Amino acid sequence: DSNVSFLEAELELRSAPARESLDDLKLSCDGLARIVDSVEVLGRFLQGRATEERRPAPLPVLLGEAVEASRAHARSHGVEIGVGECTSRAVDVIVGREMFTRAMRALLQNSIQHAPQGSQVTLEAREQPEQVVVIVSDTGTPLEPDMLEGAFKAAGQLRAKRRGGGRYSAGLGLFCARICADAAGAQVRAGSSNAGNWFELVAPRA
């Protein structure tokens, strides 16, 4: 990323074709980084090393970490990350901190990848008596009704990729989001309408 940033600074006043080539390079690097991250998660899952000890963790801090880790991905796709309604005070969730944050990142990055250029992906959190629901929403291609649950499962992802079209490509982001959520002690679910899609990460409150 530092090398790409250096090239970006050097080409600031150069030709439009050079800048377009640099943008293509940034997208390729971003895609490669996501693949590496998914492979690492899958490796830990297959080796039985994904589950983390669950401890109270400050939700506002975890939200901030996930947003900051996803900003470069958003910039490379021409998408903004907006923070919507969030908890009005410091709230702790009982989760495995690393895997919970990775689950949020996977949901954010999936929405960013499929959101229209120039649009906004929104992250928000809502308190309930015994749990907190983190919501990632986008206005990209709607999820097919039969994929609202299957998107988070290997079999569902394989079925969608074989069928072609729709929202899915070659990535495993939502499947990895579920692995991370399970490992952290949280749950994932999805919803869709003509206006867009939303993905929820549900965690117990401390």
Coordinates of N, CA and C in Angstrom, one line a residue:
D1 N 0.8 -1.2 0.0 CA 0.0 0.0 0.0 C 0.9 1.3 0.0
S2 N 2.0 1.2 0.7 CA 2.9 2.4 0.7 C 3.5 2.6 -0.6
N3 N 3.8 1.6 -1.4 CA 4.4 1.7 -2.7 C 3.3 2.4 -3.7
V4 N 2.1 1.9 -3.5 CA 1.0 2.5 -4.4 C 0.8 4.0 -4.0
S5 N 0.8 4.3 -2.7 CA 0.7 5.7 -2.3 C 1.8 6.5 -2.9
F6 N 3.0 6.0 -2.9 CA 4.2 6.7 -3.4 C 3.9 7.0 -4.9
L7 N 3.5 6.0 -5.7 CA 3.2 6.2 -7.1 C 2.1 7.2 -7.3
E8 N 1.1 7.2 -6.4 CA 0.0 8.1 -6.5 C 0.5 9.5 -6.3
A9 N 1.4 9.8 -5.4 CA 1.9 11.1 -5.2 C 2.8 11.6 -6.4
E10 N 3.6 10.6 -6.9 CA 4.4 11.0 -8.0 C 3.6 11.3 -9.3
L11 N 2.5 10.7 -9.4 CA 1.7 10.8 -10.7 C 0.6 11.9 -10.5
E12 N 0.6 12.6 -9.4 CA -0.4 13.6 -9.1 C -0.7 14.6 -10.2
L13 N 0.4 15.0 -10.9 CA 0.2 16.0 -11.9 C 0.5 15.4 -13.3
R14 N 0.5 14.1 -13.4 CA 0.8 13.5 -14.7 C -0.5 13.2 -15.5
S15 N -0.4 12.4 -16.5 CA -1.5 12.2 -17.4 C -2.7 11.4 -16.8
A16 N -3.9 11.6 -17.4 CA -5.0 10.8 -17.0 C -4.9 9.3 -17.2
P17 N -4.3 8.9 -18.3 CA -4.1 7.4 -18.5 C -3.2 6.8 -17.4
A18 N -2.2 7.5 -17.0 CA -1.4 7.0 -15.9 C -2.2 6.9 -14.6
R19 N -3.0 7.9 -14.3 CA -3.8 7.8 -13.1 C -4.9 6.6 -13.2
E20 N -5.4 6.4 -14.4 CA -6.4 5.3 -14.6 C -5.7 4.0 -14.4
S21 N -4.4 3.9 -14.8 CA -3.7 2.6 -14.6 C -3.4 2.4 -13.2
L22 N -3.1 3.5 -12.5 CA -2.9 3.4 -11.0 C -4.1 3.0 -10.3
D23 N -5.3 3.5 -10.7 CA -6.5 3.1 -10.1 C -6.8 1.6 -10.3
D24 N -6.5 1.1 -11.5 CA -6.7 -0.3 -11.7 C -5.7 -1.1 -10.9
L25 N -4.5 -0.6 -10.7 CA -3.5 -1.3 -9.8 C -4.0 -1.4 -8.4
K26 N -4.6 -0.3 -7.9 CA -5.1 -0.2 -6.5 C -6.3 -1.2 -6.3
L27 N -7.2 -1.3 -7.3 CA -8.2 -2.3 -7.2 C -7.7 -3.7 -7.2
S28 N -6.7 -4.0 -8.0 CA -6.1 -5.3 -8.0 C -5.5 -5.7 -6.7
C29 N -4.7 -4.7 -6.1 CA -4.1 -4.9 -4.8 C -5.1 -5.2 -3.8
D30 N -6.2 -4.4 -3.8 CA -7.3 -4.5 -2.8 C -7.9 -5.9 -2.9
G31 N -8.2 -6.3 -4.1 CA -8.8 -7.6 -4.3 C -7.9 -8.7 -3.8
L32 N -6.6 -8.6 -4.1 CA -5.6 -9.6 -3.6 C -5.6 -9.6 -2.1
A33 N -5.6 -8.5 -1.4 CA -5.6 -8.4 0.0 C -6.8 -9.1 0.6
R34 N -8.0 -9.0 0.0 CA -9.2 -9.6 0.5 C -9.1 -11.1 0.3
I35 N -8.5 -11.6 -0.8 CA -8.3 -13.0 -1.0 C -7.4 -13.6 0.1
V36 N -6.3 -12.9 0.4 CA -5.4 -13.4 1.4 C -6.1 -13.5 2.7
D37 N -6.9 -12.5 3.1 CA -7.6 -12.4 4.3 C -8.6 -13.6 4.4
S38 N -9.3 -13.9 3.3 CA -10.3 -15.0 3.3 C -9.6 -16.3 3.5
V39 N -8.4 -16.5 2.8 CA -7.7 -17.7 2.9 C -7.2 -18.0 4.3
E40 N -6.8 -16.9 5.0 CA -6.3 -17.0 6.4 C -7.5 -17.5 7.3
V41 N -8.7 -16.8 7.1 CA -9.8 -17.2 7.9 C -10.2 -18.7 7.7
L42 N -10.3 -19.1 6.4 CA -10.6 -20.4 6.1 C -9.6 -21.4 6.6
G43 N -8.3 -21.1 6.6 CA -7.3 -21.9 7.1 C -7.5 -22.1 8.6
R44 N -7.8 -21.1 9.3 CA -8.0 -21.2 10.8 C -9.2 -22.0 11.1
F45 N -10.3 -21.8 10.3 CA -11.5 -22.6 10.4 C -11.2 -24.1 10.2
L46 N -10.6 -24.5 9.2 CA -10.3 -25.9 8.8 C -9.4 -26.5 9.9
Q47 N -8.5 -25.7 10.5 CA -7.6 -26.3 11.5 C -8.2 -26.2 12.9
G48 N -9.4 -25.7 13.0 CA -10.1 -25.6 14.3 C -9.5 -24.6 15.2
R49 N -8.9 -23.5 14.6 CA -8.3 -22.5 15.4 C -9.0 -21.1 15.3
A50 N -10.2 -21.1 14.9 CA -10.9 -19.9 14.7 C -11.6 -19.3 15.9
T51 N -12.0 -20.2 16.8 CA -12.8 -19.8 18.0 C -11.9 -19.0 18.9
E52 N -12.5 -17.9 19.4 CA -11.8 -17.0 20.4 C -12.5 -17.0 21.7
E53 N -11.7 -16.7 22.8 CA -12.3 -16.5 24.1 C -13.2 -15.3 24.0
R54 N -14.4 -15.3 24.6 CA -15.3 -14.2 24.6 C -15.2 -13.4 25.9
R55 N -14.9 -12.1 25.7 CA -14.8 -11.2 26.8 C -15.5 -9.9 26.5
P56 N -15.9 -9.1 27.5 CA -16.5 -7.8 27.2 C -15.5 -6.9 26.4
A57 N -16.1 -6.3 25.4 CA -15.3 -5.4 24.5 C -16.1 -4.2 24.2
P58 N -15.5 -3.0 24.1 CA -16.3 -1.8 23.8 C -16.7 -1.7 22.4
L59 N -18.0 -1.7 22.2 CA -18.5 -1.7 20.8 C -18.1 -0.5 20.0
P60 N -18.2 0.8 20.5 CA -17.8 1.9 19.7 C -16.3 1.8 19.2
V61 N -15.5 1.2 20.0 CA -14.1 1.1 19.6 C -14.0 0.0 18.4
L62 N -14.8 -1.1 18.5 CA -14.8 -2.1 17.5 C -15.3 -1.6 16.2
L63 N -16.4 -0.7 16.3 CA -17.0 -0.1 15.1 C -15.9 0.8 14.4
G64 N -15.2 1.6 15.2 CA -14.2 2.5 14.6 C -13.1 1.7 14.0
E65 N -12.7 0.6 14.6 CA -11.6 -0.2 14.0 C -12.0 -0.8 12.6
A66 N -13.3 -1.3 12.6 CA -13.8 -1.9 11.3 C -13.9 -0.8 10.2
V67 N -14.4 0.4 10.6 CA -14.5 1.4 9.6 C -13.1 1.9 9.0
E68 N -12.2 2.1 10.0 CA -10.8 2.5 9.5 C -10.2 1.5 8.7
A69 N -10.4 0.2 9.0 CA -9.7 -0.9 8.2 C -10.3 -1.0 6.8
S70 N -11.5 -0.4 6.6 CA -12.2 -0.6 5.3 C -12.2 0.7 4.5
R71 N -11.6 1.8 5.0 CA -11.7 3.0 4.2 C -10.9 2.9 2.9
A72 N -9.7 2.3 2.9 CA -9.0 2.2 1.7 C -9.7 1.4 0.6
H73 N -10.4 0.3 1.1 CA -11.2 -0.5 0.2 C -12.3 0.4 -0.4
A74 N -13.0 1.2 0.4 CA -14.0 2.1 -0.1 C -13.5 3.1 -1.1
R75 N -12.4 3.7 -0.8 CA -11.8 4.7 -1.7 C -11.5 4.0 -3.1
S76 N -11.0 2.8 -3.1 CA -10.6 2.2 -4.3 C -11.8 1.9 -5.2
H77 N -13.0 1.8 -4.6 CA -14.2 1.5 -5.3 C -15.1 2.7 -5.5
G78 N -14.6 3.9 -5.0 CA -15.4 5.1 -5.2 C -16.7 5.1 -4.4
V79 N -16.6 4.5 -3.2 CA -17.7 4.4 -2.3 C -17.4 5.1 -1.0
E80 N -18.4 5.8 -0.3 CA -18.2 6.4 1.0 C -18.7 5.4 2.1
I81 N -18.1 5.5 3.2 CA -18.6 4.8 4.4 C -19.3 5.8 5.3
G82 N -20.6 5.6 5.6 CA -21.3 6.5 6.4 C -21.6 5.8 7.7
V83 N -21.6 6.5 8.8 CA -21.9 6.0 10.1 C -23.3 6.5 10.5
G84 N -24.3 5.6 10.6 CA -25.6 6.0 10.9 C -25.9 6.0 12.4
E85 N -27.1 5.6 12.7 CA -27.5 5.6 14.1 C -26.7 4.6 14.9
C86 N -26.1 5.0 16.0 CA -25.3 4.1 16.8 C -25.7 4.2 18.2
T87 N -25.1 3.4 19.0 CA -25.4 3.4 20.5 C -25.1 4.8 21.0
S88 N -26.0 5.3 21.9 CA -25.8 6.6 22.5 C -24.8 6.7 23.6
R89 N -24.3 5.6 24.0 CA -23.3 5.6 25.1 C -22.4 4.4 24.9
A90 N -21.4 4.3 25.8 CA -20.5 3.2 25.7 C -21.2 1.9 26.1
V91 N -21.2 0.9 25.1 CA -21.8 -0.4 25.3 C -20.8 -1.4 25.0
D92 N -20.7 -2.4 25.9 CA -19.8 -3.6 25.7 C -20.6 -4.7 25.2
V93 N -19.9 -5.5 24.3 CA -20.5 -6.7 23.8 C -19.5 -7.9 24.3
I94 N -20.1 -9.1 24.5 CA -19.3 -10.2 24.9 C -18.9 -11.0 23.7
V95 N -17.7 -10.8 23.2 CA -17.3 -11.5 21.9 C -15.8 -11.8 21.9
G96 N -15.4 -12.6 20.9 CA -14.0 -12.7 20.6 C -13.7 -11.5 19.8
R97 N -12.8 -10.6 20.3 CA -12.6 -9.3 19.7 C -12.1 -9.3 18.3
E98 N -11.1 -10.1 18.0 CA -10.5 -10.1 16.7 C -11.5 -10.6 15.6
M99 N -12.1 -11.7 15.9 CA -13.0 -12.3 14.9 C -14.3 -11.5 14.8
F100 N -14.7 -10.8 15.8 CA -15.9 -10.0 15.7 C -15.6 -8.8 14.8
T101 N -14.4 -8.2 14.9 CA -14.0 -7.1 14.1 C -13.8 -7.6 12.6
R102 N -13.3 -8.7 12.5 CA -13.1 -9.3 11.1 C -14.5 -9.5 10.5
A103 N -15.4 -10.0 11.2 CA -16.8 -10.2 10.7 C -17.4 -8.9 10.2
M104 N -17.2 -7.8 11.0 CA -17.7 -6.5 10.6 C -17.0 -6.0 9.3
R105 N -15.7 -6.2 9.3 CA -14.9 -5.8 8.1 C -15.4 -6.6 6.8
A106 N -15.6 -7.9 7.0 CA -16.1 -8.7 5.9 C -17.4 -8.2 5.3
L107 N -18.3 -7.9 6.2 CA -19.7 -7.4 5.8 C -19.5 -6.0 5.1
L108 N -18.7 -5.1 5.7 CA -18.5 -3.8 5.1 C -17.9 -4.0 3.7
Q109 N -16.8 -4.8 3.6 CA -16.1 -4.9 2.3 C -17.0 -5.6 1.3
N110 N -17.9 -6.5 1.7 CA -18.8 -7.1 0.7 C -19.8 -6.0 0.2
S111 N -20.3 -5.2 1.1 CA -21.2 -4.1 0.6 C -20.5 -3.1 -0.3
I112 N -19.3 -2.8 0.1 CA -18.5 -1.8 -0.7 C -18.3 -2.4 -2.1
Q113 N -17.9 -3.6 -2.2 CA -17.6 -4.3 -3.5 C -18.9 -4.2 -4.4
H114 N -20.1 -4.3 -3.8 CA -21.3 -4.4 -4.7 C -22.0 -3.1 -4.7
A115 N -21.6 -2.1 -4.0 CA -22.3 -0.8 -4.0 C -22.0 -0.1 -5.3
P116 N -23.0 0.7 -5.8 CA -22.7 1.5 -7.0 C -21.7 2.6 -6.7
Q117 N -20.8 2.9 -7.7 CA -19.8 3.9 -7.5 C -20.5 5.2 -7.2
G118 N -19.9 5.9 -6.2 CA -20.5 7.2 -5.8 C -21.6 7.1 -4.8
S119 N -21.9 5.9 -4.4 CA -22.9 5.7 -3.3 C -22.3 5.5 -2.0
Q120 N -23.1 5.2 -1.0 CA -22.6 5.1 0.4 C -23.0 3.8 1.0
V121 N -22.1 3.2 1.7 CA -22.4 2.0 2.6 C -22.5 2.5 4.0
T122 N -23.5 2.1 4.7 CA -23.8 2.6 6.0 C -23.6 1.6 7.1
L123 N -23.0 2.0 8.2 CA -22.8 1.1 9.3 C -23.5 1.8 10.5
E124 N -24.3 1.0 11.2 CA -25.0 1.5 12.4 C -25.1 0.4 13.4
A125 N -25.5 0.8 14.6 CA -25.6 -0.2 15.7 C -26.8 0.2 16.5
R126 N -27.6 -0.8 16.9 CA -28.9 -0.6 17.7 C -28.9 -1.5 18.9
E127 N -29.2 -0.8 20.0 CA -29.2 -1.6 21.3 C -30.6 -2.3 21.5
Q128 N -30.6 -3.5 22.0 CA -31.7 -4.2 22.4 C -31.5 -4.6 23.9
P129 N -32.5 -5.1 24.6 CA -32.3 -5.4 26.0 C -31.1 -6.3 26.3
E130 N -31.0 -7.4 25.5 CA -29.9 -8.4 25.8 C -28.9 -8.5 24.7
Q131 N -29.0 -7.7 23.7 CA -28.0 -7.8 22.6 C -27.9 -6.5 21.8
V132 N -26.9 -6.4 21.0 CA -26.7 -5.3 20.1 C -26.6 -5.8 18.7
V133 N -27.3 -5.1 17.8 CA -27.3 -5.4 16.4 C -26.5 -4.4 15.6
V134 N -25.5 -4.9 14.9 CA -24.7 -4.0 14.0 C -25.2 -4.3 12.6
I135 N -25.5 -3.2 11.9 CA -26.1 -3.3 10.6 C -25.3 -2.6 9.6
V136 N -25.0 -3.3 8.5 CA -24.3 -2.8 7.3 C -25.3 -2.8 6.2
S137 N -25.5 -1.7 5.5 CA -26.5 -1.6 4.4 C -25.8 -1.0 3.2
D138 N -26.4 -1.4 2.0 CA -25.9 -0.8 0.7 C -27.0 -0.8 -0.2
T139 N -26.8 -0.1 -1.4 CA -27.8 0.0 -2.4 C -27.4 -0.8 -3.7
G140 N -26.6 -1.8 -3.5 CA -26.2 -2.6 -4.6 C -27.2 -3.6 -5.1
T141 N -26.8 -4.5 -6.0 CA -27.7 -5.5 -6.5 C -28.4 -6.3 -5.4
P142 N -29.7 -6.4 -5.4 CA -30.4 -7.0 -4.3 C -30.1 -8.5 -4.2
L143 N -30.0 -9.0 -3.0 CA -29.8 -10.4 -2.8 C -31.0 -11.2 -3.3
E144 N -30.8 -12.3 -3.9 CA -31.9 -13.2 -4.3 C -32.6 -13.7 -3.1
P145 N -33.9 -13.9 -3.1 CA -34.6 -14.3 -1.9 C -34.1 -15.7 -1.3
D146 N -33.7 -16.6 -2.2 CA -33.2 -17.9 -1.7 C -31.8 -17.8 -1.2
M147 N -31.2 -16.7 -1.3 CA -29.8 -16.5 -0.8 C -29.7 -15.8 0.5
L148 N -30.8 -15.3 1.1 CA -30.7 -14.6 2.3 C -30.0 -15.3 3.4
E149 N -30.2 -16.7 3.5 CA -29.5 -17.5 4.4 C -28.3 -18.2 3.7
G150 N -28.5 -18.6 2.5 CA -27.5 -19.4 1.8 C -26.2 -18.6 1.5
A151 N -26.3 -17.3 1.5 CA -25.1 -16.5 1.2 C -24.0 -16.7 2.3
F152 N -24.4 -17.1 3.5 CA -23.4 -17.3 4.5 C -22.9 -18.7 4.6
K153 N -23.3 -19.6 3.7 CA -23.0 -21.0 3.8 C -22.2 -21.4 2.5
A154 N -21.3 -22.3 2.7 CA -20.4 -22.8 1.5 C -21.3 -23.3 0.4
A155 N -22.3 -24.1 0.7 CA -23.2 -24.7 -0.3 C -24.0 -23.6 -1.0
G156 N -24.5 -22.6 -0.3 CA -25.2 -21.6 -0.9 C -24.3 -20.7 -1.8
Q157 N -23.1 -20.4 -1.4 CA -22.2 -19.7 -2.2 C -21.8 -20.4 -3.5
L158 N -21.6 -21.7 -3.4 CA -21.3 -22.5 -4.6 C -22.5 -22.6 -5.5
R159 N -23.7 -22.7 -5.0 CA -24.9 -22.7 -5.9 C -25.0 -21.4 -6.6
A160 N -24.8 -20.3 -5.9 CA -24.9 -19.0 -6.6 C -23.8 -18.8 -7.6
K161 N -22.6 -19.2 -7.4 CA -21.5 -19.0 -8.3 C -21.8 -19.9 -9.6
R162 N -22.3 -21.1 -9.4 CA -22.6 -21.9 -10.5 C -23.7 -21.3 -11.4
R163 N -24.7 -20.7 -10.7 CA -25.8 -20.2 -11.4 C -25.4 -18.9 -12.2
G164 N -24.5 -18.1 -11.7 CA -24.0 -17.0 -12.4 C -25.0 -15.8 -12.2
G165 N -24.5 -14.6 -12.6 CA -25.3 -13.4 -12.5 C -25.5 -13.0 -11.0
G166 N -26.5 -12.2 -10.8 CA -26.8 -11.8 -9.4 C -25.7 -11.0 -8.8
R167 N -25.5 -11.2 -7.5 CA -24.6 -10.4 -6.7 C -23.3 -11.1 -6.5
Y168 N -23.1 -12.3 -6.8 CA -21.9 -13.0 -6.3 C -20.9 -13.3 -7.5
S169 N -19.6 -13.2 -7.1 CA -18.5 -13.4 -8.0 C -17.7 -14.6 -7.5
A170 N -16.4 -14.5 -7.5 CA -15.6 -15.6 -7.0 C -15.2 -15.5 -5.6
G171 N -15.6 -14.5 -4.9 CA -15.2 -14.3 -3.5 C -16.0 -15.1 -2.5
L172 N -15.5 -15.2 -1.3 CA -16.1 -15.9 -0.2 C -16.3 -15.0 1.0
G173 N -16.5 -13.7 0.8 CA -16.6 -12.8 1.9 C -17.7 -13.0 2.9
L174 N -18.9 -13.3 2.4 CA -20.0 -13.6 3.4 C -19.8 -14.9 4.1
F175 N -19.3 -15.9 3.4 CA -19.0 -17.2 4.1 C -18.0 -16.9 5.2
C176 N -17.0 -16.2 4.9 CA -15.9 -15.9 5.9 C -16.5 -15.0 7.0
A177 N -17.5 -14.1 6.7 CA -18.1 -13.3 7.7 C -18.8 -14.2 8.7
R178 N -19.5 -15.3 8.2 CA -20.2 -16.2 9.2 C -19.2 -17.0 10.0
I179 N -18.1 -17.4 9.4 CA -17.1 -18.1 10.2 C -16.5 -17.2 11.3
C180 N -16.3 -16.0 11.0 CA -15.7 -15.0 12.0 C -16.8 -14.8 13.1
A181 N -18.0 -14.6 12.6 CA -19.1 -14.3 13.6 C -19.3 -15.5 14.6
D182 N -19.3 -16.7 14.0 CA -19.5 -17.9 14.8 C -18.3 -18.0 15.8
A183 N -17.1 -17.8 15.3 CA -15.9 -17.9 16.2 C -15.9 -16.8 17.3
A184 N -16.6 -15.7 17.0 CA -16.6 -14.6 18.0 C -17.8 -14.7 19.0
G185 N -18.7 -15.6 18.7 CA -19.9 -15.7 19.6 C -21.0 -14.8 19.1
A186 N -21.1 -14.5 17.8 CA -22.1 -13.6 17.3 C -22.9 -14.4 16.2
Q187 N -23.9 -13.7 15.7 CA -24.7 -14.3 14.6 C -24.8 -13.3 13.4
V188 N -24.9 -13.9 12.2 CA -25.1 -13.0 11.0 C -26.4 -13.4 10.4
R189 N -27.1 -12.4 9.8 CA -28.3 -12.6 9.0 C -28.4 -11.5 8.0
A190 N -29.2 -11.7 7.0 CA -29.3 -10.7 5.9 C -30.7 -10.4 5.5
G191 N -31.0 -9.3 4.9 CA -32.3 -8.9 4.4 C -32.1 -8.1 3.1
S192 N -33.2 -8.0 2.3 CA -33.1 -7.3 1.1 C -34.4 -6.7 0.7
S193 N -34.4 -5.6 -0.1 CA -35.6 -5.1 -0.7 C -35.2 -4.4 -2.0
N194 N -36.2 -3.7 -2.6 CA -35.8 -3.0 -3.9 C -34.9 -1.9 -3.6
A195 N -34.9 -1.4 -2.4 CA -34.0 -0.2 -2.0 C -32.6 -0.6 -1.7
G196 N -32.3 -1.9 -1.5 CA -31.0 -2.3 -1.2 C -30.9 -3.5 -0.3
N197 N -29.8 -3.7 0.4 CA -29.6 -4.9 1.2 C -29.0 -4.4 2.6
W198 N -29.3 -5.3 3.6 CA -28.7 -5.0 4.9 C -28.2 -6.4 5.5
F199 N -27.1 -6.3 6.2 CA -26.5 -7.4 6.8 C -26.4 -7.1 8.3
E200 N -26.8 -8.0 9.2 CA -26.8 -7.8 10.6 C -25.8 -8.7 11.3
L201 N -25.1 -8.2 12.3 CA -24.2 -8.9 13.1 C -24.7 -8.7 14.6
V202 N -25.2 -9.8 15.1 CA -25.9 -9.8 16.4 C -25.0 -10.3 17.5
A203 N -24.7 -9.5 18.6 CA -23.8 -9.9 19.7 C -24.5 -9.7 21.0
P204 N -24.2 -10.6 22.0 CA -24.8 -10.4 23.3 C -24.1 -9.2 24.0
R205 N -25.0 -8.5 24.8 CA -24.4 -7.3 25.6 C -23.8 -7.9 26.8
A206 N -22.8 -7.1 27.3 CA -22.2 -7.4 28.6 C -23.1 -7.1 29.7

